[in-house]
Coordinates of C-alpha atoms in Angstrom, one line a residue:
Chain A
M140 CA 246.2 21.1 295.1
D141 CA 245.3 23.8 292.3
R142 CA 244.2 22.1 289.1
D143 CA 246.1 22.6 286.1
F144 CA 243.2 23.1 284.0
S145 CA 245.4 24.2 280.8
Q146 CA 247.3 20.8 281.3
E147 CA 244.3 18.9 281.5
L148 CA 242.5 20.8 278.7
L149 CA 245.4 20.0 276.3
D150 CA 245.8 16.4 277.4
A151 CA 242.0 15.8 276.4
I152 CA 242.6 17.4 273.2
Q153 CA 245.7 15.4 272.5
R154 CA 243.4 12.5 273.4
A155 CA 240.8 13.8 270.7
D156 CA 238.6 13.7 273.6
R157 CA 235.7 16.2 272.8
A158 CA 233.4 15.5 275.8
G159 CA 236.6 15.5 278.3
A160 CA 237.5 18.8 277.0
N161 CA 234.3 20.5 277.7
A162 CA 234.2 18.6 281.0
V163 CA 237.3 20.5 281.9
I164 CA 236.1 23.9 280.5
D165 CA 232.8 23.4 282.7
A166 CA 235.0 22.8 285.8
W167 CA 237.3 25.8 284.9
A168 CA 233.8 28.0 284.3
A169 CA 232.6 26.7 287.9
G170 CA 235.3 29.0 289.4
H171 CA 235.6 32.0 286.8
S172 CA 233.3 34.0 284.5
F173 CA 232.6 32.1 281.5
P174 CA 233.6 35.0 279.0
R175 CA 236.7 34.7 280.1
V176 CA 237.5 31.0 278.9
V177 CA 239.1 32.1 275.6
P178 CA 241.6 34.6 276.8
D179 CA 242.2 32.7 280.1
L180 CA 242.4 29.3 279.3
L181 CA 241.2 28.2 275.6
S182 CA 243.7 30.4 273.8
P183 CA 247.0 29.8 275.8
T184 CA 245.8 25.8 275.7
L185 CA 245.5 26.0 272.0
E186 CA 248.9 28.1 271.5
T187 CA 250.7 25.3 273.2
F188 CA 248.7 22.6 271.2
G189 CA 249.5 24.3 268.0
R190 CA 253.3 24.5 268.6
L191 CA 253.2 20.6 269.4
W192 CA 250.8 19.9 266.7
A193 CA 252.9 21.9 264.2
H194 CA 256.2 20.0 265.4
G195 CA 254.6 16.7 264.6
T196 CA 254.6 15.5 268.1
Q197 CA 253.6 11.8 268.3
G198 CA 249.9 11.3 268.6
A199 CA 249.2 14.5 266.9
S200 CA 246.9 13.3 264.1
L201 CA 244.8 15.4 261.6
A202 CA 241.8 14.3 263.7
V203 CA 243.3 15.6 266.9
G204 CA 243.7 19.1 265.4
Y205 CA 240.0 18.7 264.2
V206 CA 238.8 18.0 267.6
A207 CA 240.5 21.0 269.1
A208 CA 238.7 23.3 266.3
K209 CA 235.3 21.5 267.6
I210 CA 236.3 22.2 271.0
A211 CA 236.9 25.8 270.1
E212 CA 233.5 25.8 268.1
D213 CA 231.9 24.3 271.3
V214 CA 233.3 27.2 273.3
L215 CA 232.3 29.9 270.7
S216 CA 228.6 28.4 270.6
R217 CA 228.3 28.7 274.2
L218 CA 229.6 32.4 274.4
L219 CA 227.1 33.5 271.8
L220 CA 224.3 31.8 273.8
E221 CA 225.3 33.3 277.1
A222 CA 225.7 36.8 274.9
A223 CA 222.2 36.3 273.4
A224 CA 220.9 35.9 276.8
G225 CA 222.4 39.0 278.1
G226 CA 220.8 41.0 275.0
G227 CA 222.6 40.1 271.9
P228 CA 225.8 38.6 270.4
P229 CA 229.3 40.0 271.1
Q230 CA 230.9 42.0 268.2
P231 CA 233.9 40.2 266.9
A232 CA 237.0 42.4 267.9
K233 CA 239.2 41.8 264.7
G234 CA 238.7 41.7 261.2
P235 CA 236.7 41.2 258.8
V236 CA 238.8 38.5 256.9
L237 CA 237.8 36.0 254.2
M238 CA 238.2 32.1 253.9
G239 CA 238.0 30.0 251.2
N240 CA 239.2 27.2 249.0
V241 CA 240.7 28.4 245.7
E242 CA 239.1 27.4 242.5
D243 CA 239.0 24.0 241.7
D244 CA 239.9 23.0 245.3
F245 CA 237.1 20.9 247.2
H246 CA 238.7 20.2 250.4
P247 CA 237.1 21.8 253.0
L248 CA 238.5 20.5 256.2
G249 CA 241.4 22.5 256.8
R250 CA 239.8 25.8 255.9
K251 CA 236.9 25.0 258.2
M252 CA 239.5 24.6 261.2
V253 CA 241.1 27.7 260.5
A254 CA 237.9 29.6 260.5
A255 CA 236.9 28.0 264.0
F256 CA 240.1 28.9 265.4
L257 CA 240.0 32.7 264.1
R258 CA 236.6 32.9 265.3
A259 CA 237.5 31.4 268.7
D260 CA 240.0 34.3 268.8
G261 CA 237.4 37.1 268.1
W262 CA 237.6 37.4 264.2
E263 CA 234.8 38.1 261.9
V264 CA 235.3 35.4 259.4
H265 CA 233.7 35.5 256.3
D266 CA 233.8 31.7 255.0
L267 CA 232.8 31.5 251.3
G268 CA 233.4 27.7 251.1
V269 CA 235.1 25.8 248.2
D270 CA 235.9 26.2 244.3
I271 CA 236.0 30.0 244.8
S272 CA 237.3 32.0 241.9
P273 CA 239.5 34.9 242.2
A274 CA 236.9 37.1 241.0
Q275 CA 234.6 36.1 244.1
F276 CA 237.4 36.3 246.7
L277 CA 238.0 40.0 245.4
D278 CA 234.3 41.1 245.0
K279 CA 233.8 39.7 248.8
A280 CA 236.5 41.6 249.9
E281 CA 235.7 44.7 248.4
E282 CA 232.2 44.4 249.9
T283 CA 233.2 43.2 253.4
G284 CA 236.5 45.5 253.6
A285 CA 238.5 42.3 254.7
R286 CA 242.0 43.0 254.6
V287 CA 243.0 39.5 254.7
I288 CA 241.9 36.5 252.3
G289 CA 242.8 33.2 253.8
A290 CA 243.3 30.7 250.7
S291 CA 243.2 27.0 251.2
A292 CA 244.5 24.4 248.5
M293 CA 245.4 20.7 249.3
M294 CA 247.3 19.5 246.3
Y295 CA 249.7 21.0 244.1
S296 CA 247.6 21.3 241.0
T297 CA 245.0 23.5 243.0
A298 CA 247.7 25.4 244.8
K299 CA 248.5 27.1 241.2
N300 CA 245.3 28.8 241.5
V301 CA 246.9 30.6 244.4
A302 CA 248.8 32.4 241.8
R303 CA 245.7 33.4 239.8
L304 CA 244.3 34.9 243.0
R305 CA 247.4 37.0 243.5
E306 CA 247.2 38.2 240.0
E307 CA 243.5 39.5 240.7
I308 CA 244.7 41.3 243.6
D309 CA 247.4 42.9 241.9
R310 CA 245.3 43.6 239.2
R311 CA 242.6 45.5 241.0
G312 CA 245.3 47.7 242.5
M313 CA 245.1 46.0 246.2
T314 CA 248.7 44.9 246.6
G315 CA 249.7 45.3 250.0
R316 CA 246.5 46.7 251.1
I317 CA 245.0 42.9 251.0
Q318 CA 247.1 40.6 252.5
L319 CA 247.1 37.0 251.1
A320 CA 247.5 34.1 253.7
V321 CA 247.7 30.6 252.1
G322 CA 247.3 27.2 253.7
G323 CA 246.6 23.5 253.2
A324 CA 248.9 20.1 253.0
V325 CA 250.7 21.3 249.9
F326 CA 252.1 24.5 251.4
K327 CA 253.1 22.5 254.6
L328 CA 255.0 20.0 252.7
R329 CA 256.7 22.4 250.1
P330 CA 256.6 25.7 252.3
E331 CA 258.6 27.3 249.0
L332 CA 255.3 27.3 247.1
V333 CA 254.0 30.2 249.7
E334 CA 256.0 32.6 247.8
A335 CA 256.3 31.1 244.5
F336 CA 252.6 31.4 244.0
G337 CA 252.4 34.9 245.4
G338 CA 251.3 34.2 249.1
D339 CA 252.1 36.8 252.0
G340 CA 252.4 34.1 254.5
T341 CA 251.6 30.7 256.2
A342 CA 251.0 29.3 259.4
A343 CA 252.3 26.0 260.7
S344 CA 249.2 24.8 261.9
A345 CA 245.7 25.9 261.7
V346 CA 245.9 26.9 265.5
E347 CA 248.6 29.4 264.4
A348 CA 246.5 30.9 261.8
S349 CA 245.4 33.7 264.3
A350 CA 248.8 35.0 264.6
L351 CA 249.6 35.1 260.9
F352 CA 246.5 36.9 260.2
E353 CA 247.5 39.5 263.0
R354 CA 250.5 40.3 261.2
L355 CA 249.1 40.5 257.9
W356 CA 246.5 42.7 259.1
Q357 CA 249.0 44.9 260.5
R358 CA 250.9 45.1 257.2
A359 CA 247.8 45.6 255.4
C360 CA 247.0 48.8 257.4
T361 CA 250.3 49.8 257.0
A362 CA 250.4 49.5 253.2
A363 CA 247.0 51.4 253.2
G364 CA 248.3 54.0 255.2
E365 CA 245.9 53.5 258.1
P366 CA 246.3 52.6 261.9
R367 CA 244.8 49.6 262.9
P368 CA 241.4 49.7 264.2
Chain B
M109 CA 261.7 -9.6 229.4
N110 CA 258.3 -7.8 228.7
S111 CA 256.4 -5.4 231.4
L112 CA 254.5 -8.3 232.9
E113 CA 257.3 -10.7 233.4
R114 CA 259.4 -7.8 234.8
V115 CA 256.6 -7.2 237.2
L116 CA 256.2 -11.0 237.9
A117 CA 260.1 -11.3 238.7
A118 CA 259.7 -8.5 240.9
L119 CA 256.9 -10.2 242.9
Q120 CA 259.0 -13.5 243.2
N121 CA 262.1 -11.6 244.3
R122 CA 263.9 -12.6 240.9
P123 CA 266.3 -10.5 239.1
A124 CA 264.9 -8.7 235.8
D125 CA 266.5 -6.9 233.1
R126 CA 265.9 -3.5 234.5
P127 CA 263.5 -2.4 236.9
A128 CA 260.2 -2.0 236.5
F129 CA 258.4 1.4 236.9
L130 CA 254.9 3.3 237.1
L131 CA 253.8 6.3 236.2
N132 CA 250.5 7.9 238.0
A133 CA 249.6 9.0 234.4
G134 CA 246.1 8.6 234.3
L135 CA 245.3 12.3 233.5
Y136 CA 248.5 12.9 231.6
G137 CA 247.2 10.6 228.8
S138 CA 244.5 13.1 227.9
R139 CA 247.4 15.6 227.1
L140 CA 248.8 13.1 224.7
T141 CA 245.6 12.0 222.9
G142 CA 244.1 15.8 223.1
A143 CA 240.7 14.2 224.4
S144 CA 238.9 16.6 226.6
L145 CA 238.8 15.9 230.2
K146 CA 235.0 15.4 230.3
D147 CA 235.3 12.4 227.6
H148 CA 238.6 11.3 229.2
Y149 CA 236.6 10.8 232.7
T150 CA 233.3 9.6 231.3
D151 CA 234.2 7.4 228.0
P152 CA 236.3 4.2 228.8
A153 CA 237.8 4.0 225.2
V154 CA 238.9 7.5 225.5
Y155 CA 240.9 7.0 228.8
A156 CA 242.1 3.4 227.6
E157 CA 243.4 5.4 224.7
G158 CA 245.4 8.0 227.0
Q159 CA 247.1 4.9 228.8
M160 CA 248.0 3.3 225.3
A161 CA 249.6 6.6 224.2
I162 CA 251.5 6.9 227.6
R163 CA 252.6 3.3 227.3
E164 CA 253.7 4.0 223.4
T165 CA 255.7 7.3 224.6
F166 CA 257.0 6.2 227.9
S167 CA 257.0 2.5 228.1
P168 CA 255.8 2.4 231.9
D169 CA 255.9 -1.2 233.2
L170 CA 252.4 -1.1 234.7
L171 CA 249.2 0.7 233.5
V172 CA 246.3 2.1 235.8
S173 CA 242.6 2.5 235.5
P174 CA 241.2 6.4 236.4
F175 CA 242.4 7.7 239.2
A176 CA 238.9 9.1 239.7
L177 CA 237.8 8.1 242.9
A178 CA 235.1 10.5 243.0
G179 CA 233.1 8.3 240.6
L180 CA 232.6 6.1 243.7
G181 CA 231.2 9.0 245.7
A182 CA 228.9 9.8 242.6
A183 CA 227.8 6.0 242.5
F184 CA 226.4 6.6 245.8
G185 CA 224.9 9.8 244.8
S186 CA 227.4 12.4 245.4
R187 CA 227.8 15.2 242.6
M188 CA 231.2 15.4 240.8
S189 CA 232.9 18.7 239.9
T190 CA 233.6 19.1 236.1
P191 CA 237.0 18.5 235.7
H192 CA 239.3 21.3 234.2
R193 CA 242.8 20.7 234.9
Q194 CA 242.4 17.6 237.1
P195 CA 240.2 14.5 237.7
P196 CA 236.9 15.1 238.9
N197 CA 236.4 15.8 242.6
V198 CA 233.2 15.5 244.6
A199 CA 231.5 18.8 244.7
A200 CA 228.6 17.9 246.7
F201 CA 227.9 14.8 248.9
A202 CA 225.4 12.0 248.8
A203 CA 224.6 12.3 252.3
P204 CA 225.2 14.5 255.3
S205 CA 226.0 12.1 257.8
A206 CA 227.1 8.7 258.8
E207 CA 223.9 7.7 260.2
A208 CA 221.9 8.9 256.7
A209 CA 224.4 7.3 254.7
L210 CA 223.4 3.9 256.0
Q211 CA 220.1 4.5 254.3
L212 CA 221.6 4.7 250.9
P213 CA 221.6 1.8 248.5
L214 CA 224.5 0.1 247.6
P215 CA 225.3 0.6 243.7
D216 CA 225.2 -2.1 241.5
V217 CA 228.9 -3.0 240.4
D218 CA 227.6 -4.4 237.2
S219 CA 225.2 -1.5 236.0
H220 CA 226.2 1.6 237.6
P221 CA 227.6 4.0 235.1
Q222 CA 230.2 5.5 237.1
I223 CA 231.3 2.0 238.1
L224 CA 231.0 0.7 234.4
Y225 CA 233.3 3.4 233.4
L226 CA 235.8 2.1 235.5
R227 CA 235.5 -1.2 234.6
E228 CA 235.2 -0.9 231.1
S229 CA 238.5 1.0 231.0
I230 CA 240.4 -2.0 232.7
R231 CA 238.6 -4.6 230.4
I232 CA 240.0 -2.4 227.2
L233 CA 243.5 -2.1 228.7
A234 CA 243.4 -5.8 230.0
K235 CA 242.5 -7.2 226.6
T236 CA 245.0 -4.6 224.7
Y237 CA 247.7 -5.7 226.9
A238 CA 247.2 -9.3 227.6
G239 CA 250.5 -11.1 228.7
Q240 CA 252.4 -8.0 228.0
A241 CA 251.7 -5.1 230.9
P242 CA 249.9 -5.6 234.2
V243 CA 246.8 -3.4 234.8
I244 CA 246.3 -1.8 238.0
G245 CA 242.4 -1.2 239.3
L246 CA 242.4 1.8 241.6
L247 CA 239.8 2.4 244.6
A248 CA 239.4 3.2 247.9
S249 CA 239.3 0.7 250.8
P250 CA 236.1 0.8 252.9
V251 CA 237.4 3.2 255.4
D252 CA 238.0 5.8 252.6
L253 CA 234.9 5.3 250.9
P254 CA 232.6 7.5 253.5
P255 CA 234.9 10.8 252.8
L256 CA 233.4 10.4 249.1
I257 CA 229.9 9.8 250.5
I258 CA 229.7 12.1 253.3
G259 CA 232.7 14.2 253.1
L260 CA 235.9 13.8 255.5
E261 CA 234.4 16.2 258.1
A262 CA 231.2 14.0 258.6
W263 CA 233.0 10.8 258.6
L264 CA 235.7 12.3 261.2
D265 CA 232.7 12.9 263.3
A266 CA 231.7 9.6 263.1
L267 CA 234.9 7.8 263.5
L268 CA 235.7 10.0 266.7
F269 CA 232.4 11.0 268.3
Q270 CA 229.8 8.1 267.0
P271 CA 232.0 4.8 266.7
D272 CA 229.0 2.5 266.6
T273 CA 227.5 4.5 263.4
A274 CA 231.1 4.6 261.7
R275 CA 231.4 0.6 262.5
A276 CA 227.9 0.0 261.3
L277 CA 228.7 2.0 257.8
L278 CA 232.0 0.4 257.5
H279 CA 230.0 -3.0 257.5
R280 CA 227.5 -1.5 255.0
L281 CA 230.2 -0.5 252.7
S282 CA 232.5 -3.4 253.0
P283 CA 230.4 -5.6 250.5
F284 CA 230.3 -3.1 247.8
F285 CA 234.2 -2.5 248.1
V286 CA 234.7 -6.3 247.9
D287 CA 232.1 -6.7 245.0
L288 CA 234.0 -3.8 242.8
G289 CA 237.5 -5.5 243.8
K290 CA 236.3 -8.9 242.7
A291 CA 234.7 -7.3 239.5
M292 CA 237.9 -5.3 238.7
L293 CA 239.6 -8.5 239.1
S294 CA 237.5 -10.4 237.0
D295 CA 237.6 -7.7 234.4
G296 CA 241.3 -8.0 233.9
A297 CA 243.2 -5.8 236.5
T298 CA 246.5 -7.8 237.5
A299 CA 246.1 -6.2 241.3
L300 CA 244.2 -3.6 243.2
A301 CA 245.8 -0.5 244.6
L302 CA 243.9 1.2 247.1
T303 CA 244.2 4.1 249.9
A304 CA 243.5 3.5 253.6
N305 CA 244.1 6.8 254.7
L306 CA 241.2 6.9 257.6
A307 CA 243.1 3.8 259.0
N308 CA 246.2 5.7 259.3
R309 CA 247.7 7.2 262.4
F310 CA 248.7 10.3 260.6
M311 CA 245.0 11.2 260.1
V312 CA 243.2 9.5 263.1
P313 CA 244.2 8.6 266.8
A314 CA 245.6 5.1 267.9
P315 CA 241.9 4.0 269.3
V316 CA 240.3 4.7 265.7
V317 CA 243.0 2.9 263.7
E318 CA 243.0 0.0 266.1
G319 CA 239.2 -0.3 267.0
L320 CA 237.7 0.3 263.8
G321 CA 240.2 1.1 260.5
L322 CA 242.7 -2.1 260.7
P323 CA 239.8 -4.5 261.6
S324 CA 237.5 -3.5 259.1
L325 CA 240.4 -3.1 256.5
A326 CA 241.8 -6.6 257.1
Q327 CA 238.3 -8.2 257.0
A328 CA 237.6 -6.6 253.7
L329 CA 241.1 -7.5 251.8
G330 CA 240.6 -11.2 253.3
E331 CA 237.6 -11.1 250.8
I332 CA 239.5 -10.0 247.6
P333 CA 240.6 -13.1 245.5
G334 CA 243.9 -11.2 244.4
P335 CA 246.8 -9.1 244.9
V336 CA 246.4 -5.7 246.5
I337 CA 249.1 -3.0 246.7
L338 CA 248.3 -0.2 249.6
H339 CA 248.9 3.4 248.4
H340 CA 250.0 5.9 251.1
G341 CA 247.1 8.0 249.6
G342 CA 248.6 11.4 250.4
C343 CA 249.8 10.6 254.1
P344 CA 253.1 9.6 255.2
L345 CA 253.2 5.8 255.3
L346 CA 256.7 5.0 256.3
A347 CA 256.1 6.0 259.8
H348 CA 253.0 3.8 260.0
L349 CA 253.9 1.0 257.8
A350 CA 254.2 -1.6 260.5
D351 CA 250.3 -1.3 261.2
F352 CA 249.5 -2.2 257.4
M353 CA 251.9 -4.9 257.0
G354 CA 250.6 -8.6 257.1
L355 CA 247.2 -7.4 255.8
P356 CA 245.5 -10.2 253.7
N357 CA 246.5 -10.4 250.0
T358 CA 249.0 -7.2 250.2
V359 CA 251.7 -7.7 247.9
G360 CA 253.1 -4.0 247.9
Y361 CA 253.4 -0.8 249.4
V362 CA 253.6 2.6 247.8
V363 CA 255.2 5.2 249.9
D364 CA 255.4 8.7 249.8
A365 CA 257.7 11.1 247.7
G366 CA 261.1 11.1 249.4
E367 CA 259.9 8.5 252.2
E368 CA 263.0 6.5 252.8
L369 CA 263.2 3.5 250.9
A370 CA 265.8 1.8 252.4
A371 CA 264.2 2.3 255.7
A372 CA 260.7 1.1 254.3
R373 CA 262.4 -2.1 252.7
A374 CA 264.2 -2.6 256.3
L375 CA 260.8 -2.5 257.8
L376 CA 258.8 -4.8 255.3
G377 CA 261.8 -7.3 254.9
P378 CA 261.7 -9.4 251.9
G379 CA 258.4 -10.5 250.2
P380 CA 256.5 -7.4 249.4
L381 CA 257.0 -5.1 246.5
L382 CA 258.4 -1.5 247.4
L383 CA 256.9 1.5 245.3
G384 CA 257.8 4.9 245.1
N385 CA 259.2 7.3 246.0
L386 CA 258.8 10.2 243.1
G387 CA 256.7 13.2 243.8
G388 CA 254.4 12.8 240.6
P389 CA 252.4 16.0 241.4
T390 CA 255.3 18.1 241.9
L391 CA 257.3 16.8 238.4
A392 CA 256.1 19.9 236.7
G393 CA 258.0 22.2 238.6
L394 CA 261.2 20.2 238.0
R395 CA 263.9 20.1 235.2
P396 CA 264.4 17.1 233.2
E397 CA 267.9 16.7 234.8
E398 CA 266.5 17.2 238.5
V399 CA 263.9 14.2 237.6
S400 CA 266.8 12.2 236.4
A401 CA 268.8 12.6 239.7
L402 CA 266.0 11.9 241.9
C403 CA 265.6 8.7 239.8
D404 CA 269.2 7.8 239.6
Q405 CA 269.2 8.5 243.7
A406 CA 266.2 6.3 244.2
L407 CA 267.2 3.5 241.8
A408 CA 270.8 3.5 243.2
Q409 CA 269.6 3.2 246.8
R410 CA 267.7 0.0 245.6
T411 CA 269.9 -1.6 243.5
T412 CA 270.2 -4.8 245.0
D413 CA 266.4 -5.0 245.6
P414 CA 264.4 -6.9 242.5
Q415 CA 261.3 -6.2 244.5
F416 CA 261.6 -2.3 244.0
I417 CA 259.5 -0.7 241.4
L418 CA 260.4 3.1 240.8
A419 CA 256.8 5.0 241.0
T420 CA 255.6 8.5 241.2
S421 CA 253.7 8.7 244.3
G422 CA 250.9 10.9 245.4
A423 CA 247.9 12.3 243.0
D424 CA 248.1 12.2 239.1
I425 CA 250.9 13.7 237.2
P426 CA 249.5 17.2 236.2
L427 CA 249.0 18.1 232.9
D428 CA 251.6 21.0 232.4
T429 CA 254.6 18.5 233.3
P430 CA 256.7 18.7 230.3
P431 CA 257.1 15.2 228.3
A432 CA 261.0 15.3 228.9
C433 CA 260.4 15.2 232.9
L434 CA 258.7 11.7 232.1
Q435 CA 260.9 10.7 229.7
A436 CA 263.9 11.1 232.3
I437 CA 262.2 8.6 234.3
T438 CA 262.1 6.0 231.5
D439 CA 265.6 6.9 230.6
A440 CA 266.8 6.2 234.2
V441 CA 265.3 2.9 234.8
C442 CA 267.0 1.8 231.5
R443 CA 270.1 3.2 232.3
A444 CA 269.7 1.2 235.6
G445 CA 269.2 -2.0 233.5
G446 CA 271.8 -1.3 231.4
A447 CA 274.2 -1.0 234.3
R448 CA 273.0 -4.8 235.2
S449 CA 273.8 -6.2 232.0

């Protein structure tokens, strides 16, 4: 009987079993080309996991999401190693996009998890770190050509700084052409704040960020009157 | 009845003239005194003046020591951010991993400036309000200390992938927690309030909760010679309350904003205090009448519960919260008291 690798991987993630997840991936890779692991195994499994995690399925702790991000990083590291051995790292297929915690926010975990999932899904991510001012976000966006900024804030007090980032985007005449994705505990608890503070969208979980960034990237291209590259 | 008598009545499950209430308004005190946040979070006398102003203005029954847990990390060598509109955070960690943190010396609770700031704030408030109002000492339990020293990511790495190292670090930090808790109580804190997020199933999987978090918490609390209130710390508590029931010396539980009070009491049964469930950080976005309605709703649910204390949950009440919103809380408990008489 064929093994259900996706279910096995999902089970390992839900047990927060990083070693077990990597063993499942190894077993899958024994019969497939490793570079296919992302589209054929990891992405669909993470998609299922993301739905379960976002709905707070029993046992889906924050740490389980963290382990899922670590597994995505593990896969990405192996892909980069294999690509380097083959003559050079692969070019990310999507982006560039920015990630950062807004000014006064020093809670990096969620941001790092989102960045890991985005990279695993082929995005070129510039991770700016914590306590990033609106000007820093916009300067980097102009430098890199990023069309989506992912801004993270954990608490209500710092989430207000998303509104300052919104103002800076508008002040520089980038309204629509740079889309603002927001995330963090406070937005999950109070989704109405996404719009109130000027966000263009949010995702129910870190795993679902890639789909959000896809939508926002399309919107930004449309606003700029450009076809998506 | 004064505030201390009111809270003691709640502890003893006796009726009081009105429900007691608590405002997590350590930060907000600086708004009333006009002190800079730098002074507020470094000078215990300035902080204490803020709590006195809170007491004079809004009459909460319980006062709090600085909710500045980053200072505990700083005592180990972490670097704190400069506070602008909120209490200081940890901006850079003292060590990169749990393994590295094992080599850090434990701060001396009798001499480290960050610790003395917390302790002196308690001493001033306890002396000022002796016999009148309880003072609650705020700190982090051993399971929540490592995120302040090595960061949450490195602590999760240890808890999930290096349980022996995580266990060793908990053993290392527990005596510091116990010494600080004892010191705060000897300084005059009536009780300690602490978080235990990394023993909550919302944060970590069951094996970590059951194998590391809860045993470490129970062992440390068993050495605290005074009452302890467990704070939800930003995590949902109601769904996991059963895990924390029966912990040594634990006399009360602060549930998260909006968590069902009746369900919490049904789980707890008589005995422990139940505190909550107003969202402190979100008060700034509400109109006073909306705050009033939330208070009335919570108080109406607990009319026959002498052990309920209306409290703001979550982090500090933000600086831009209109005073009228806090006054609405005071007015609501007074109305509830009037209804009792």
